[in-house]
CSV table of C-alpha atoms and ligand atoms in Angstrom, one decimal:
chain,number,residue,atom,x,y,z
A,1,MET,CA,144.0,61.0,96.7
A,2,LYS,CA,143.4,60.8,100.5
A,3,ALA,CA,143.7,63.9,102.7
A,4,LEU,CA,142.8,64.8,106.3
A,5,ARG,CA,140.5,67.8,106.0
A,6,PHE,CA,139.5,70.4,108.5
A,7,THR,CA,135.9,71.1,107.3
A,8,ASP,CA,134.2,73.2,109.9
A,9,TRP,CA,135.0,75.1,113.1
A,10,LYS,CA,134.9,73.0,116.3
A,11,THR,CA,134.7,69.8,114.2
A,12,LYS,CA,137.2,67.0,114.2
A,13,PRO,CA,139.1,66.6,110.9
A,14,SER,CA,138.0,63.8,108.6
A,15,LEU,CA,139.7,61.7,105.9
A,16,GLN,CA,138.4,62.5,102.5
A,17,GLU,CA,139.0,61.6,98.9
A,18,ILE,CA,140.0,64.8,96.9
A,19,ASP,CA,141.7,65.5,93.6
A,20,ARG,CA,145.4,65.4,93.4
A,21,PRO,CA,146.5,69.1,93.0
A,22,THR,CA,148.4,70.5,90.0
A,23,PRO,CA,151.3,72.8,90.7
A,24,GLY,CA,150.8,76.4,89.5
A,25,PRO,CA,153.5,78.7,88.1
A,26,GLY,CA,156.4,78.8,90.6
A,27,GLU,CA,155.1,75.8,92.6
A,28,VAL,CA,156.1,72.2,92.8
A,29,LEU,CA,154.0,69.1,93.5
A,30,LEU,CA,155.4,67.3,96.5
A,31,LYS,CA,154.9,63.6,97.2
A,32,VAL,CA,154.5,63.7,101.0
A,33,ALA,CA,157.0,61.7,102.9
A,34,GLY,CA,155.9,62.7,106.4
A,35,ALA,CA,153.5,65.2,108.0
A,36,GLY,CA,153.8,66.0,111.7
A,37,ALA,CA,150.7,66.4,113.9
A,38,CYS,CA,151.2,69.6,115.9
A,39,HIS,CA,149.2,70.5,119.1
A,40,SER,CA,148.3,73.8,117.5
A,41,ASP,CA,146.1,71.9,115.1
A,42,VAL,CA,144.0,70.7,118.0
A,43,ALA,CA,143.4,74.4,118.9
A,44,VAL,CA,142.5,75.0,115.3
A,45,TYR,CA,139.8,72.4,115.1
A,46,GLU,CA,138.6,72.4,118.8
A,47,GLN,CA,139.0,75.9,120.1
A,48,PHE,CA,139.0,78.5,117.4
A,49,ASP,CA,136.1,80.0,115.4
A,50,GLU,CA,135.5,83.1,113.3
A,51,THR,CA,135.3,85.3,116.4
A,52,THR,CA,138.7,84.3,117.8
A,53,VAL,CA,140.8,84.1,114.6
A,54,GLY,CA,140.9,85.8,111.3
A,55,PRO,CA,139.4,84.5,108.0
A,56,GLN,CA,142.8,83.1,106.9
A,57,LEU,CA,142.3,80.1,109.1
A,58,ALA,CA,138.7,79.5,108.0
A,59,PRO,CA,137.9,75.9,106.9
A,60,ALA,CA,137.9,73.9,104.6
A,61,TYR,CA,141.5,72.8,104.0
A,62,THR,CA,143.9,69.9,104.4
A,63,LEU,CA,145.8,70.0,107.8
A,64,GLY,CA,149.5,69.5,108.2
A,65,HIS,CA,151.9,72.4,108.7
A,66,GLU,CA,155.1,70.5,109.2
A,67,THR,CA,155.9,68.5,106.1
A,68,ALA,CA,158.7,67.0,104.1
A,69,GLY,CA,158.5,65.2,100.8
A,70,TRP,CA,160.0,64.4,97.4
A,71,ILE,CA,159.5,66.5,94.3
A,72,GLU,CA,157.1,64.8,92.0
A,73,GLU,CA,156.5,67.6,89.4
A,74,VAL,CA,157.6,71.2,88.9
A,75,GLY,CA,155.3,74.0,87.7
A,76,GLU,CA,156.0,76.6,85.1
A,77,GLY,CA,159.0,78.8,85.7
A,78,VAL,CA,160.6,76.6,88.4
A,79,LEU,CA,164.3,76.2,87.9
A,80,GLY,CA,167.0,74.1,89.6
A,81,LEU,CA,164.8,71.5,91.3
A,82,THR,CA,165.0,67.8,90.5
A,83,GLN,CA,162.3,65.2,90.7
A,84,GLY,CA,162.8,62.7,93.6
A,85,ASP,CA,164.9,65.1,95.7
A,86,ALA,CA,163.8,65.5,99.3
A,87,TYR,CA,162.8,68.8,100.8
A,88,LEU,CA,161.3,70.3,104.0
A,89,VAL,CA,158.4,72.7,103.6
A,90,TYR,CA,158.7,76.2,105.2
A,91,GLY,CA,155.1,76.6,106.1
A,92,PRO,CA,154.4,80.3,106.6
A,93,MET,CA,153.4,82.1,103.5
A,94,GLY,CA,153.3,85.9,103.4
A,95,CYS,CA,153.1,88.3,100.4
A,96,GLY,CA,156.7,87.4,99.6
A,97,HIS,CA,157.9,90.9,98.9
A,98,CYS,CA,157.5,93.1,102.0
A,99,PRO,CA,160.6,93.7,104.2
A,100,ALA,CA,159.7,90.8,106.6
A,101,CYS,CA,159.1,88.3,103.8
A,102,SER,CA,162.2,89.5,101.9
A,103,ARG,CA,164.3,88.5,104.9
A,104,GLY,CA,162.5,85.1,105.0
A,105,GLN,CA,160.3,86.0,107.9
A,106,ASP,CA,156.9,85.3,106.4
A,107,THR,CA,155.5,84.9,109.9
A,108,TYR,CA,155.5,88.7,110.3
A,109,CYS,CA,154.4,89.6,106.8
A,110,GLU,CA,153.5,93.3,106.6
A,111,ASN,CA,150.6,92.5,104.3
A,112,ALA,CA,149.3,89.6,106.4
A,113,ALA,CA,145.8,91.1,106.6
A,114,GLN,CA,145.5,90.7,102.8
A,115,THR,CA,146.9,87.2,102.4
A,116,PRO,CA,144.3,84.5,101.9
A,117,PHE,CA,145.8,82.0,104.4
A,118,LEU,CA,148.5,81.9,107.1
A,119,ALA,CA,150.5,78.9,106.0
A,120,SER,CA,150.6,75.6,104.3
A,121,GLY,CA,148.2,73.5,106.5
A,122,LEU,CA,146.8,76.6,108.2
A,123,GLY,CA,144.3,78.0,105.7
A,124,ARG,CA,146.0,76.5,102.6
A,125,ASP,CA,146.1,72.8,101.9
A,126,GLY,CA,148.9,71.2,103.9
A,127,GLY,CA,150.8,67.9,104.2
A,128,MET,CA,148.3,65.5,105.7
A,129,ALA,CA,147.7,64.1,102.2
A,130,GLU,CA,149.3,62.0,99.6
A,131,TYR,CA,150.4,65.1,97.6
A,132,MET,CA,150.5,68.8,98.1
A,133,THR,CA,151.6,71.9,96.2
A,134,VAL,CA,154.3,74.2,97.6
A,135,PRO,CA,155.8,77.4,96.2
A,136,ALA,CA,159.4,76.5,95.2
A,137,ARG,CA,160.6,79.4,97.4
A,138,ASN,CA,159.4,77.5,100.5
A,139,LEU,CA,161.5,74.4,100.0
A,140,VAL,CA,164.5,73.7,102.2
A,141,PRO,CA,166.8,70.8,100.9
A,142,LEU,CA,167.3,67.7,103.0
A,143,GLY,CA,169.9,66.0,100.9
A,144,ASP,CA,170.3,62.4,102.0
A,145,ALA,CA,168.6,62.9,105.3
A,146,ASP,CA,165.4,60.8,106.0
A,147,PRO,CA,162.4,63.1,105.2
A,148,VAL,CA,160.0,61.1,107.4
A,149,ALA,CA,161.9,61.8,110.6
A,150,ALA,CA,162.8,65.3,109.3
A,151,ALA,CA,159.2,66.5,108.9
A,152,PRO,CA,158.7,67.7,112.5
A,153,LEU,CA,161.7,70.1,112.0
A,154,ALA,CA,159.5,72.3,109.9
A,155,ASP,CA,157.6,73.4,113.1
A,156,ALA,CA,158.4,71.4,116.2
A,157,GLY,CA,162.1,72.1,115.4
A,158,LEU,CA,161.9,75.6,113.8
A,159,THR,CA,159.8,77.2,116.5
A,160,PRO,CA,162.2,76.3,119.4
A,161,TYR,CA,165.2,77.0,117.2
A,162,HIS,CA,163.9,80.6,116.6
A,163,ALA,CA,163.1,81.2,120.3
A,164,ILE,CA,166.5,79.8,121.3
A,165,LYS,CA,168.4,81.9,118.7
A,166,LEU,CA,166.7,85.1,120.0
A,167,ALA,CA,167.7,84.1,123.6
A,168,LEU,CA,171.4,83.3,122.7
A,169,PRO,CA,172.8,86.5,124.2
A,170,LYS,CA,171.4,85.3,127.6
A,171,LEU,CA,173.1,81.9,127.1
A,172,ALA,CA,176.5,82.9,125.7
A,173,GLY,CA,179.5,81.9,127.8
A,174,GLY,CA,180.0,79.5,130.7
A,175,GLY,CA,177.9,78.9,133.8
A,176,LYS,CA,174.5,79.6,132.1
A,177,THR,CA,171.3,77.7,132.5
A,178,ALA,CA,168.2,77.2,130.4
A,179,LEU,CA,164.9,75.7,131.5
A,180,VAL,CA,162.5,73.8,129.1
A,181,ILE,CA,158.9,73.4,130.4
A,182,GLY,CA,156.8,70.8,128.5
A,183,LEU,CA,158.7,68.0,126.8
A,184,GLY,CA,156.5,67.0,123.9
A,185,GLY,CA,157.1,67.5,120.1
A,186,LEU,CA,158.6,70.9,120.5
A,187,GLY,CA,160.2,70.5,124.0
A,188,GLN,CA,162.3,67.4,123.1
A,189,LEU,CA,163.8,69.2,120.1
A,190,ALA,CA,164.4,72.4,122.3
A,191,VAL,CA,166.5,70.3,124.7
A,192,GLN,CA,168.6,69.0,121.8
A,193,ILE,CA,168.9,72.4,120.0
A,194,LEU,CA,170.1,74.0,123.3
A,195,LYS,CA,172.7,71.2,123.7
A,196,ALA,CA,173.9,71.6,120.1
A,197,THR,CA,174.1,75.4,120.0
A,198,THR,CA,175.0,76.5,123.6
A,199,ALA,CA,177.1,75.4,126.6
A,200,ALA,CA,174.3,76.1,129.0
A,201,THR,CA,173.1,73.5,131.6
A,202,VAL,CA,169.7,72.4,130.4
A,203,ILE,CA,167.0,71.9,133.0
A,204,ALA,CA,163.7,70.3,131.9
A,205,THR,CA,160.3,69.4,133.3
A,206,ASP,CA,157.1,67.7,132.2
A,207,MET,CA,154.3,65.9,134.0
A,208,LYS,CA,155.2,62.7,132.2
A,209,THR,CA,158.1,60.6,133.6
A,210,ASP,CA,158.9,59.0,130.2
A,211,ALA,CA,159.2,62.4,128.6
A,212,MET,CA,161.6,63.5,131.3
A,213,MET,CA,163.7,60.3,130.9
A,214,LEU,CA,164.0,60.9,127.2
A,215,ALA,CA,165.2,64.5,127.9
A,216,GLU,CA,167.7,63.1,130.4
A,217,SER,CA,169.1,60.8,127.8
A,218,ARG,CA,169.9,63.9,125.7
A,219,GLY,CA,171.8,65.5,128.6
A,220,ALA,CA,169.1,67.5,130.4
A,221,VAL,CA,168.8,67.6,134.2
A,222,THR,CA,165.1,67.1,135.1
A,223,VAL,CA,163.1,68.4,138.0
A,224,PRO,CA,159.6,67.0,138.5
A,225,ALA,CA,156.5,69.1,139.4
A,226,GLY,CA,155.8,69.6,143.1
A,227,ASP,CA,156.0,72.1,146.0
A,228,GLU,CA,159.8,72.2,145.9
A,229,GLN,CA,160.1,72.5,142.1
A,230,ALA,CA,161.0,76.3,141.9
A,231,ALA,CA,163.5,76.0,144.8
A,232,ARG,CA,165.2,72.9,143.3
A,233,ILE,CA,165.6,74.7,140.0
A,234,ARG,CA,167.1,77.8,141.6
A,235,GLU,CA,169.5,75.5,143.5
A,236,LEU,CA,170.6,74.0,140.2
A,237,THR,CA,171.5,77.5,139.1
A,238,GLY,CA,173.6,78.2,142.2
A,239,GLY,CA,170.8,80.5,143.4
A,240,LYS,CA,171.2,83.0,140.5
A,241,GLY,CA,168.1,81.9,138.6
A,242,VAL,CA,167.7,80.6,135.0
A,243,ASP,CA,169.1,82.7,132.2
A,244,ALA,CA,166.5,81.6,129.6
A,245,VAL,CA,163.2,79.9,130.2
A,246,PHE,CA,161.2,78.3,127.3
A,247,ASP,CA,157.6,77.5,128.2
A,248,PHE,CA,156.1,75.0,125.7
A,249,VAL,CA,152.8,74.9,127.7
A,250,GLY,CA,151.7,78.5,128.4
A,251,LEU,CA,149.3,77.8,131.3
A,252,THR,CA,149.2,80.2,134.3
A,253,PRO,CA,151.1,77.8,136.5
A,254,THR,CA,153.9,77.2,134.0
A,255,ILE,CA,154.4,80.9,133.3
A,256,ARG,CA,154.3,81.5,137.0
A,257,LEU,CA,157.0,78.9,137.5
A,258,ALA,CA,159.1,80.7,134.8
A,259,GLN,CA,158.6,84.0,136.7
A,260,GLN,CA,159.7,82.3,140.0
A,261,VAL,CA,162.9,80.9,138.6
A,262,VAL,CA,164.1,83.4,136.0
A,263,ALA,CA,167.3,85.3,136.8
A,264,LYS,CA,167.7,89.1,136.9
A,265,GLN,CA,168.1,90.1,133.2
A,266,GLY,CA,167.0,86.7,132.1
A,267,ARG,CA,164.4,86.0,129.5
A,268,ILE,CA,161.1,84.0,129.5
A,269,THR,CA,159.8,82.9,126.1
A,270,VAL,CA,156.2,81.6,126.1
A,271,VAL,CA,155.8,79.2,123.2
A,272,GLY,CA,152.8,77.2,124.2
A,273,ILE,CA,149.5,78.7,123.2
A,274,ALA,CA,147.4,77.5,126.2
A,275,GLY,CA,146.8,81.2,126.9
A,276,GLY,CA,147.0,81.3,130.7
A,277,PRO,CA,146.9,84.9,132.0
A,278,VAL,CA,149.7,86.0,134.4
A,279,GLN,CA,150.2,88.8,136.7
A,280,TRP,CA,152.9,91.3,135.8
A,281,ASP,CA,153.7,94.3,137.8
A,282,PHE,CA,156.9,96.1,138.8
A,283,TYR,CA,157.6,93.7,141.7
A,284,SER,CA,156.5,90.4,140.1
A,285,ASN,CA,159.6,89.7,138.0
A,286,PRO,CA,163.4,90.0,138.8
A,287,TYR,CA,164.9,93.3,137.5
A,288,GLU,CA,165.1,93.5,133.7
A,289,ALA,CA,163.8,90.0,133.2
A,290,GLU,CA,162.1,89.9,129.9
A,291,LEU,CA,158.7,88.1,129.3
A,292,THR,CA,157.9,87.5,125.6
A,293,ASN,CA,156.0,85.2,123.3
A,294,THR,CA,157.1,83.9,119.9
A,295,TYR,CA,155.7,82.6,116.6
A,296,TRP,CA,157.3,79.9,114.4
A,297,GLY,CA,160.6,81.0,112.7
A,298,THR,CA,162.3,82.2,109.5
A,299,MET,CA,163.1,80.5,106.3
A,300,GLU,CA,166.8,81.1,106.9
A,301,GLU,CA,166.5,79.5,110.3
A,302,LEU,CA,164.9,76.4,108.7
A,303,HIS,CA,168.0,76.1,106.4
A,304,GLU,CA,170.2,76.4,109.5
A,305,LEU,CA,168.2,73.8,111.4
A,306,ALA,CA,168.2,71.4,108.5
A,307,ALA,CA,172.0,71.7,108.4
A,308,LEU,CA,172.2,70.8,112.1
A,309,TYR,CA,170.0,67.8,111.4
A,310,ARG,CA,172.0,66.7,108.4
A,311,ASP,CA,175.2,67.1,110.4
A,312,GLY,CA,173.8,64.6,113.0
A,313,HIS,CA,173.2,66.9,115.9
A,314,LEU,CA,169.4,66.2,116.3
A,315,GLU,CA,167.4,63.0,116.7
A,316,VAL,CA,163.8,63.4,116.0
A,317,ASP,CA,161.6,61.0,118.0
A,318,VAL,CA,158.7,60.0,115.7
A,319,THR,CA,155.8,57.5,115.9
A,320,THR,CA,154.5,56.9,112.4
A,321,PHE,CA,150.9,56.4,111.2
A,322,GLY,CA,149.5,55.6,107.8
A,323,ILE,CA,147.3,58.1,106.1
A,324,ASP,CA,144.2,56.0,107.0
A,325,GLU,CA,145.2,56.5,110.7
A,326,ALA,CA,145.8,60.2,110.5
A,327,LEU,CA,143.0,61.0,112.8
A,328,THR,CA,144.3,58.4,115.3
A,329,ALA,CA,147.6,60.2,115.3
A,330,TYR,CA,145.7,63.4,116.5
A,331,GLU,CA,143.8,61.3,119.1
A,332,HIS,CA,147.1,60.1,120.6
A,333,LEU,CA,148.4,63.7,120.6
A,334,GLU,CA,145.2,64.9,122.4
A,335,LYS,CA,145.5,62.1,125.0
A,336,GLY,CA,149.2,62.8,125.6
A,337,THR,CA,150.1,59.2,124.9
A,338,LEU,CA,152.9,60.0,122.4
A,339,LEU,CA,156.6,60.4,123.1
A,340,GLY,CA,157.9,63.0,120.7
A,341,ARG,CA,156.0,63.5,117.5
A,342,ALA,CA,153.3,61.7,115.5
A,343,VAL,CA,154.1,61.7,111.8
A,344,VAL,CA,151.7,60.6,109.1
A,345,VAL,CA,153.4,58.7,106.3
A,346,PRO,CA,151.1,58.5,103.2
A,347,HIS,CA,153.6,56.4,101.1
A,348,PRO,CA,155.1,53.9,103.5
A,349,ALA,CA,156.9,51.9,100.7
A,350,SER,CA,158.6,55.0,99.3
A,351,ALA,CA,159.5,56.1,102.8
A,352,GLU,CA,161.1,52.8,103.6
A,353,ALA,CA,163.0,52.9,100.3
A,354,GLY,CA,164.2,56.4,101.2
A,355,VAL,CA,165.3,55.4,104.7
A,356,ALA,CA,167.0,52.3,103.4
A,357,SER,CA,169.0,54.3,100.9
A,358,ALA,CA,169.9,56.9,103.5
A,359,ASP,CA,171.1,54.1,105.8
A,360,ALA,CA,173.1,52.6,103.0
A,361,LEU,CA,174.8,55.9,102.4
A,362,ALA,CA,175.6,56.3,106.1
A,363,ALA,CA,177.1,52.8,106.2
A,364,VAL,CA,179.5,53.6,103.3
B,401,NAD,P1,152.7,68.2,122.8
B,401,NAD,O1,151.4,67.8,123.1
B,401,NAD,O2,153.5,67.3,121.9
B,401,NAD,O3,153.6,68.4,124.1
B,401,NAD,C1,153.1,69.1,125.2
B,401,NAD,C2,153.9,68.6,126.4
B,401,NAD,O4,153.7,69.5,127.5
B,401,NAD,C3,153.5,67.2,126.8
B,401,NAD,O5,154.7,66.4,127.0
B,401,NAD,C4,152.8,67.4,128.1
B,401,NAD,O6,152.9,66.3,129.0
B,401,NAD,C5,153.5,68.6,128.7
B,401,NAD,N1,152.7,69.4,129.6
B,401,NAD,C6,151.4,69.7,129.5
B,401,NAD,N2,151.0,70.4,130.6
B,401,NAD,C7,152.1,70.6,131.4
B,401,NAD,C8,152.3,71.2,132.7
B,401,NAD,N3,151.4,71.8,133.3
B,401,NAD,N4,153.6,71.2,133.2
B,401,NAD,C9,154.6,70.5,132.5
B,401,NAD,N5,154.4,69.9,131.3
B,401,NAD,C10,153.2,69.9,130.8
B,401,NAD,O7,152.6,69.7,122.1
B,401,NAD,P2,153.6,70.4,121.1
B,401,NAD,O8,153.1,70.1,119.7
B,401,NAD,O9,155.0,70.2,121.4
B,401,NAD,O10,153.2,71.9,121.3
B,401,NAD,C11,153.5,72.6,122.5
B,401,NAD,C12,152.8,73.9,122.5
B,401,NAD,O11,153.4,74.8,121.6
B,401,NAD,C13,151.3,73.8,122.2
B,401,NAD,O12,150.6,74.8,123.0
B,401,NAD,C14,151.3,74.3,120.7
B,401,NAD,O13,150.1,74.8,120.3
B,401,NAD,C15,152.4,75.4,120.8
B,401,NAD,N6,153.0,75.7,119.5
B,401,NAD,C16,153.3,77.0,119.4
B,401,NAD,C17,154.0,77.5,118.3
B,401,NAD,C18,154.4,78.9,118.1
B,401,NAD,O14,154.8,79.4,117.1
B,401,NAD,N7,154.3,79.7,119.2
B,401,NAD,C19,154.3,76.6,117.2
B,401,NAD,C20,154.0,75.2,117.4
B,401,NAD,C21,153.4,74.8,118.6
B,402,ZN,ZN1,152.5,73.9,114.8
């Protein structure tokens, strides 16, 4: 089968022919419906090496850490799963038994130092392939929802959902505001998740006009970059400042913007991994404003997010590519020419049949 493999540090991934995997005990073989291309993968193959990240991310493996697909085969001891049913893959994979994993938060596994990989597509073979194996525990049901469009929920949706959920105490009630910086794969879903789960006014910004227009179509108020940007954002909050800022870029200027506009007792969550350093001292932030980072989300949250999607609260903007064009998908991501998410679809005919049957169900 074809797979997009990350083969060496600081080397672009390449399409290779590899054996179709066999599910081990407790695993399933998933026929991949869609695999999203995340900007973090660009950091994996362009930026990282053995001195900057642990051995868990060391090549070689198949990329793709946000995947959905259909069950093709079940391994020994797997109960209650039916061939052909559509599932999202919860990517993080910890030891499975420590307190963090037991609450579905494999991202913060207490035995992470001993696990051989971080996640599906991050150290372990992921979804940029025709088939992949997944522990049955990591599957989240999609029901009749389209698994191609759903694939980005596994990371581009789950990461903002987790960050927003932790910030909900700041956004509860009326008259609250949230700011989304960076309206790509994650940011566009952040706008919609904020709209679906809070009553806050959502302010959004990006360097790209089309990305801002898309966010406006989902109810955000946009403020372009420029000298007046921070003042204009503060004005939209009635001068109080923003209750919760989500920075999907993470450069020095975007975190600085967040610090300039955050309210007293507000919260800034840096999600983007650009790694820009910032100044923090007693006087640099309003009183009791929190500045934090975040990493992915929990298994329970992916079930909650899938339910929001199945209930029609989220539209995932996808541009699809065949498996032969998987590298092209990443090139578009790097150049910034995409609106929303690039999703690699290895079995276009099955995907169309799946979409058609979902449409037919919706029409009944
Ligand atoms: P993306 O390329 O789809 O989107 C990035 C968006 O930010 C683009 O629309 C771009 O125009 C915009 N942008 C870039 N620089 C900007 C600036 N200075 N001001 C305003 N907008 C700007 O990327 P993505 O896949 O959505 O990922 C976003 C970030 O989140 C990346 O850094 C990625 O690595 C990171 N990420 C973090 C986690 C986590 O768990 N913390 C998970 C997934 C992705
Ligand atoms: Zn990611």
